[in-house]
Short mmCIF file of C-alpha atoms and ligand atoms in Angstrom, two decimals:
data_model
loop_
_atom_site.label_atom_id
_atom_site.label_comp_id
_atom_site.label_asym_id
_atom_site.label_seq_id
_atom_site.Cartn_x
_atom_site.Cartn_y
_atom_site.Cartn_z
CA MET A 1 -45.47 23.38 5.83
CA HIS A 2 -42.66 25.87 6.28
CA ASP A 3 -39.21 24.22 6.17
CA THR A 4 -36.81 25.80 8.63
CA THR A 5 -33.82 23.49 8.01
CA SER A 6 -30.62 25.36 7.22
CA GLU A 7 -27.56 23.58 5.80
CA THR A 8 -23.97 24.59 5.13
CA VAL A 9 -22.13 22.02 3.00
CA THR A 10 -18.34 21.64 2.69
CA LEU A 11 -17.01 19.17 0.12
CA LEU A 12 -14.31 16.92 1.64
CA LYS A 13 -13.77 14.48 -1.22
CA ALA A 14 -15.26 13.69 -4.64
CA ASP A 15 -14.47 10.74 -6.88
CA GLU A 16 -16.11 8.13 -9.10
CA LEU A 17 -17.81 6.61 -6.04
CA GLY A 18 -19.54 9.84 -5.07
CA ARG A 19 -19.01 12.70 -2.69
CA ILE A 20 -18.12 13.02 0.99
CA GLU A 21 -19.40 16.24 2.50
CA ARG A 22 -19.30 17.85 5.91
CA VAL A 23 -22.76 19.24 6.59
CA GLU A 24 -23.75 21.70 9.27
CA ARG A 25 -27.50 21.33 9.76
CA ASN A 26 -29.19 23.56 12.28
CA GLY A 27 -25.87 23.97 14.08
CA VAL A 28 -25.04 20.22 14.16
CA LEU A 29 -22.10 18.82 12.16
CA LEU A 30 -22.41 15.53 10.30
CA ILE A 31 -20.71 13.68 7.43
CA ARG A 32 -22.68 12.74 4.33
CA ARG A 33 -21.79 10.17 1.68
CA ASP A 34 -23.80 10.83 -1.49
CA ILE A 35 -24.14 7.89 -3.90
CA ASP A 36 -26.24 9.77 -6.47
CA SER A 37 -23.20 11.79 -7.48
CA ALA A 38 -21.20 8.61 -8.27
CA ARG A 39 -20.60 7.95 -11.97
CA TRP A 40 -23.42 5.85 -13.40
CA TRP A 41 -21.15 2.87 -14.08
CA ALA A 42 -19.78 2.90 -10.52
CA ARG A 43 -23.09 3.43 -8.76
CA GLY A 44 -23.86 -0.24 -8.04
CA PHE A 45 -20.41 -0.73 -6.55
CA ALA A 46 -20.68 2.51 -4.53
CA ARG A 47 -24.11 1.58 -3.21
CA ARG A 48 -22.95 -1.86 -2.05
CA ALA A 49 -19.96 -0.28 -0.30
CA ALA A 50 -22.18 2.29 1.43
CA ALA A 51 -24.66 -0.40 2.46
CA ARG A 52 -21.78 -2.35 3.99
CA GLU A 53 -20.68 0.78 5.84
CA ALA A 54 -24.22 1.34 7.14
CA ARG A 55 -24.40 -2.28 8.35
CA ALA A 56 -21.05 -1.99 10.14
CA LEU A 57 -21.96 1.33 11.82
CA ALA A 58 -25.34 -0.01 12.94
CA ARG A 59 -23.64 -3.00 14.58
CA LEU A 60 -21.09 -0.73 16.27
CA ASP A 61 -23.71 1.62 17.67
CA GLY A 62 -22.75 2.99 21.08
CA ILE A 63 -18.99 2.50 20.74
CA ASP A 64 -17.00 5.67 21.37
CA GLY A 65 -14.50 6.20 18.54
CA VAL A 66 -16.81 5.16 15.69
CA PRO A 67 -19.27 7.54 13.95
CA ARG A 68 -22.93 7.01 14.76
CA LEU A 69 -25.11 6.00 11.82
CA LEU A 70 -27.71 8.76 11.44
CA ALA A 71 -29.38 7.78 8.16
CA TRP A 72 -29.08 5.44 5.16
CA ASN A 73 -31.76 5.31 2.47
CA GLY A 74 -29.91 3.57 -0.35
CA ARG A 75 -28.63 6.86 -1.79
CA VAL A 76 -27.38 8.99 1.06
CA LEU A 77 -25.54 7.85 4.19
CA GLU A 78 -25.21 10.22 7.13
CA ARG A 79 -22.97 9.66 10.14
CA SER A 80 -21.98 11.77 13.11
CA TYR A 81 -19.00 14.08 12.82
CA MET A 82 -15.96 13.51 15.05
CA ALA A 83 -13.77 16.57 15.53
CA GLY A 84 -10.08 15.88 14.95
CA GLU A 85 -7.38 15.36 12.36
CA PRO A 86 -6.44 12.38 10.18
CA MET A 87 -3.43 10.46 11.47
CA GLN A 88 -0.98 11.82 8.89
CA VAL A 89 -1.74 15.33 10.19
CA GLY A 90 -2.32 14.58 13.88
CA LYS A 91 0.79 12.33 14.10
CA PRO A 92 0.01 10.54 17.39
CA LEU A 93 3.21 10.27 19.47
CA ASP A 94 1.54 9.58 22.84
CA PRO A 95 1.52 5.86 23.74
CA ALA A 96 -1.96 6.40 25.24
CA TYR A 97 -3.27 6.80 21.68
CA TYR A 98 -2.16 3.27 20.80
CA ARG A 99 -3.42 1.80 24.07
CA ASP A 100 -6.87 3.28 23.38
CA ALA A 101 -6.71 2.26 19.71
CA LEU A 102 -6.03 -1.35 20.75
CA ARG A 103 -9.08 -1.24 23.00
CA LEU A 104 -11.17 0.23 20.21
CA LEU A 105 -10.15 -2.58 17.85
CA ALA A 106 -10.94 -5.17 20.52
CA ARG A 107 -14.44 -3.69 20.84
CA LEU A 108 -14.99 -3.81 17.08
CA HIS A 109 -13.85 -7.40 16.89
CA ARG A 110 -16.00 -8.42 19.86
CA ARG A 111 -19.00 -7.21 17.89
CA GLY A 112 -17.96 -9.33 14.94
CA ILE A 113 -16.71 -6.43 12.77
CA VAL A 114 -13.27 -6.26 11.12
CA HIS A 115 -12.34 -2.91 9.52
CA ASN A 116 -10.04 -4.26 6.75
CA ASP A 117 -8.75 -0.83 5.63
CA LEU A 118 -6.54 0.27 8.50
CA ALA A 119 -3.27 0.51 6.57
CA LYS A 120 -4.49 3.94 5.42
CA GLU A 121 -3.69 6.78 7.76
CA PRO A 122 -6.71 8.90 6.64
CA ASN A 123 -9.04 6.26 8.09
CA TRP A 124 -7.58 6.87 11.59
CA LEU A 125 -8.49 10.11 13.34
CA VAL A 126 -6.73 11.82 16.21
CA ARG A 127 -9.58 13.53 18.03
CA GLU A 128 -9.30 16.87 19.77
CA ASP A 129 -8.66 15.21 23.13
CA GLY A 130 -5.92 13.07 21.54
CA SER A 131 -7.99 9.86 21.48
CA PRO A 132 -8.31 7.59 18.41
CA ALA A 133 -11.36 7.18 16.15
CA LEU A 134 -12.08 5.17 13.00
CA VAL A 135 -13.90 6.07 9.78
CA ASP A 136 -14.55 4.42 6.40
CA PHE A 137 -16.15 0.99 6.89
CA GLN A 138 -16.76 0.43 3.17
CA ILE A 139 -14.79 -2.81 2.94
CA ALA A 140 -15.38 -3.99 6.52
CA TRP A 141 -16.21 -7.59 7.36
CA THR A 142 -19.72 -7.39 8.81
CA ARG A 143 -20.82 -11.02 8.97
CA GLY A 144 -19.85 -11.69 12.57
CA ARG A 145 -17.31 -14.03 14.09
CA ARG A 146 -16.43 -16.92 11.80
CA GLY A 147 -13.55 -19.02 13.03
CA ASN A 148 -10.14 -18.91 11.42
CA LEU A 149 -10.84 -16.42 8.67
CA PHE A 150 -12.30 -13.89 11.08
CA ARG A 151 -9.28 -14.25 13.38
CA LEU A 152 -6.88 -13.86 10.47
CA LEU A 153 -8.51 -10.60 9.34
CA ALA A 154 -8.83 -9.26 12.90
CA ARG A 155 -5.12 -9.87 13.41
CA GLU A 156 -4.40 -7.90 10.23
CA ASP A 157 -6.36 -4.94 11.68
CA LEU A 158 -4.13 -5.18 14.72
CA ARG A 159 -0.95 -5.49 12.67
CA HIS A 160 -1.81 -2.36 10.67
CA LEU A 161 -2.29 -0.40 13.88
CA LEU A 162 1.10 -1.63 15.14
CA LYS A 163 2.69 -0.46 11.88
CA HIS A 164 1.48 3.04 12.59
CA LYS A 165 2.78 2.74 16.14
CA ARG A 166 6.15 1.66 14.75
CA THR A 167 6.18 4.89 12.70
CA TYR A 168 5.21 7.33 15.45
CA ALA A 169 6.14 5.63 18.75
CA PRO A 170 8.57 2.80 17.91
CA ASP A 171 10.16 2.76 21.39
CA ARG A 172 6.84 1.80 22.92
CA LEU A 173 6.36 -1.45 20.99
CA SER A 174 6.30 -4.48 23.28
CA THR A 175 8.16 -7.70 22.44
CA ARG A 176 4.88 -9.36 21.56
CA GLN A 177 3.90 -6.47 19.30
CA ARG A 178 7.22 -6.72 17.48
CA ALA A 179 6.58 -10.42 16.96
CA ILE A 180 3.16 -9.68 15.43
CA LEU A 181 4.73 -7.11 13.12
CA SER A 182 7.24 -9.61 11.84
CA THR A 183 4.61 -12.23 10.89
CA PRO A 184 2.05 -10.91 8.39
CA ALA A 185 -0.76 -13.21 7.32
CA PRO A 186 -0.07 -15.17 4.11
CA HIS A 187 -1.09 -12.78 1.36
CA SER A 188 -2.70 -15.20 -1.01
CA ARG A 189 -5.11 -16.40 1.66
CA LEU A 190 -5.81 -12.92 2.86
CA TRP A 191 -6.52 -11.44 -0.53
CA ARG A 192 -8.74 -14.30 -1.52
CA ALA A 193 -10.57 -13.87 1.75
CA THR A 194 -11.28 -10.16 1.53
CA GLY A 195 -11.69 -9.59 -2.17
CA LYS A 196 -9.08 -6.86 -1.83
CA ARG A 197 -7.43 -8.04 -4.98
CA LEU A 198 -10.59 -7.32 -6.93
CA TYR A 199 -11.03 -3.98 -5.21
CA LYS A 200 -7.48 -2.94 -6.11
CA LEU A 201 -7.87 -4.16 -9.67
CA ILE A 202 -10.98 -2.04 -10.09
CA ALA A 203 -9.31 0.92 -8.42
CA ARG A 204 -6.23 0.73 -10.64
CA ARG A 205 -7.62 -0.40 -13.97
CA ILE A 206 -10.92 1.42 -14.09
CA PHE A 207 -10.56 4.38 -11.79
CA GLY A 208 -6.92 4.79 -12.76
CA TYR A 209 -5.66 5.20 -9.23
CA TRP A 210 -5.45 3.54 -5.85
CA ASP A 211 -7.47 5.57 -3.36
CA ASN A 212 -5.36 7.29 -0.78
CA GLU A 213 -7.26 10.55 -0.46
CA GLY A 214 -4.22 12.17 -2.02
CA GLN A 215 -2.24 12.00 1.17
CA GLY A 216 -1.19 9.81 4.03
CA ARG A 217 1.04 6.79 3.75
CA ILE A 218 -0.30 3.28 3.31
CA ARG A 219 1.63 0.65 5.25
CA ARG A 220 1.22 -2.80 3.76
N1 ADP B 1 -17.34 10.96 10.99
C1 ADP B 1 -16.30 11.70 10.59
N2 ADP B 1 -15.83 12.69 11.38
C2 ADP B 1 -14.79 13.43 10.97
N3 ADP B 1 -14.16 13.31 9.80
C3 ADP B 1 -14.58 12.37 8.96
C4 ADP B 1 -15.68 11.51 9.31
N4 ADP B 1 -15.90 10.67 8.26
C5 ADP B 1 -14.98 10.99 7.33
N5 ADP B 1 -14.19 12.00 7.72
C6 ADP B 1 -13.09 12.61 6.93
O1 ADP B 1 -13.40 12.45 5.56
C7 ADP B 1 -12.41 11.63 4.92
C8 ADP B 1 -13.10 10.73 3.87
O2 ADP B 1 -14.04 9.89 4.52
P1 ADP B 1 -14.03 8.32 4.23
O3 ADP B 1 -15.17 7.72 4.95
O4 ADP B 1 -12.68 7.77 4.52
O5 ADP B 1 -14.32 8.32 2.68
P2 ADP B 1 -13.74 7.37 1.55
O6 ADP B 1 -14.43 6.08 1.74
O7 ADP B 1 -14.13 8.04 0.29
O8 ADP B 1 -12.27 7.27 1.77
C9 ADP B 1 -11.74 10.87 6.04
O9 ADP B 1 -10.43 10.50 5.72
C10 ADP B 1 -11.81 11.85 7.19
O10 ADP B 1 -10.72 12.77 7.12
MG1 MG B 2 -11.14 6.72 3.52
#
């Protein structure tokens, strides 16, 4: 049969874990994560991270502000494109951004998903209408609500958002939000819980860097 698909591919990011591309297919934009282009020794790790992302996106289906999962076949993950800029470029000053971002986090958490990587500005988008969106669910918690640990991690998601608010709209922090900012979760418990320590160790020792997409501050 005659194949009429036309694709224009723009590389957004390439590293040991593979490539992130923006693809225009028959006039529709989408984002593709390609595991096959990961280094052979990192492929198992990359595939597990992509599978986790696919699981998270499937559970979040229908929520505005999260990409839609379009395809995942164990090698290639496709998700819908959301037009906008990463936080470090879009610099959200409007308090409405943070109000909507709080709602978005509440929706995630209600579905039993914790993002776990919200300290990074590149994982927050400021969409064209000024509203927030989230990408990069590779280290998300996808196992549903589970008592204390779940609540601890969900609160960390919230605290990372409030850190960004403190940077861009500090006057709009409520008293309660300031209180949350001043009480981070105990690190030893948190790191044990999320495996972040292992992730960082791998990132630093083996990959030789700590992923920050080359830009954007990380607020710990
Ligand atoms: N659905 C999307 N819509 C728009 N931009 C996106 C989307 N997904 C990713 N991006 C852009 O690509 C960058 C890298 O994607 P991300 O999923 O964070 O990859 P990585 O896991 O390698 O950090 C993001 O910081 C964002 O700027
Ligand atoms: Mg990212």
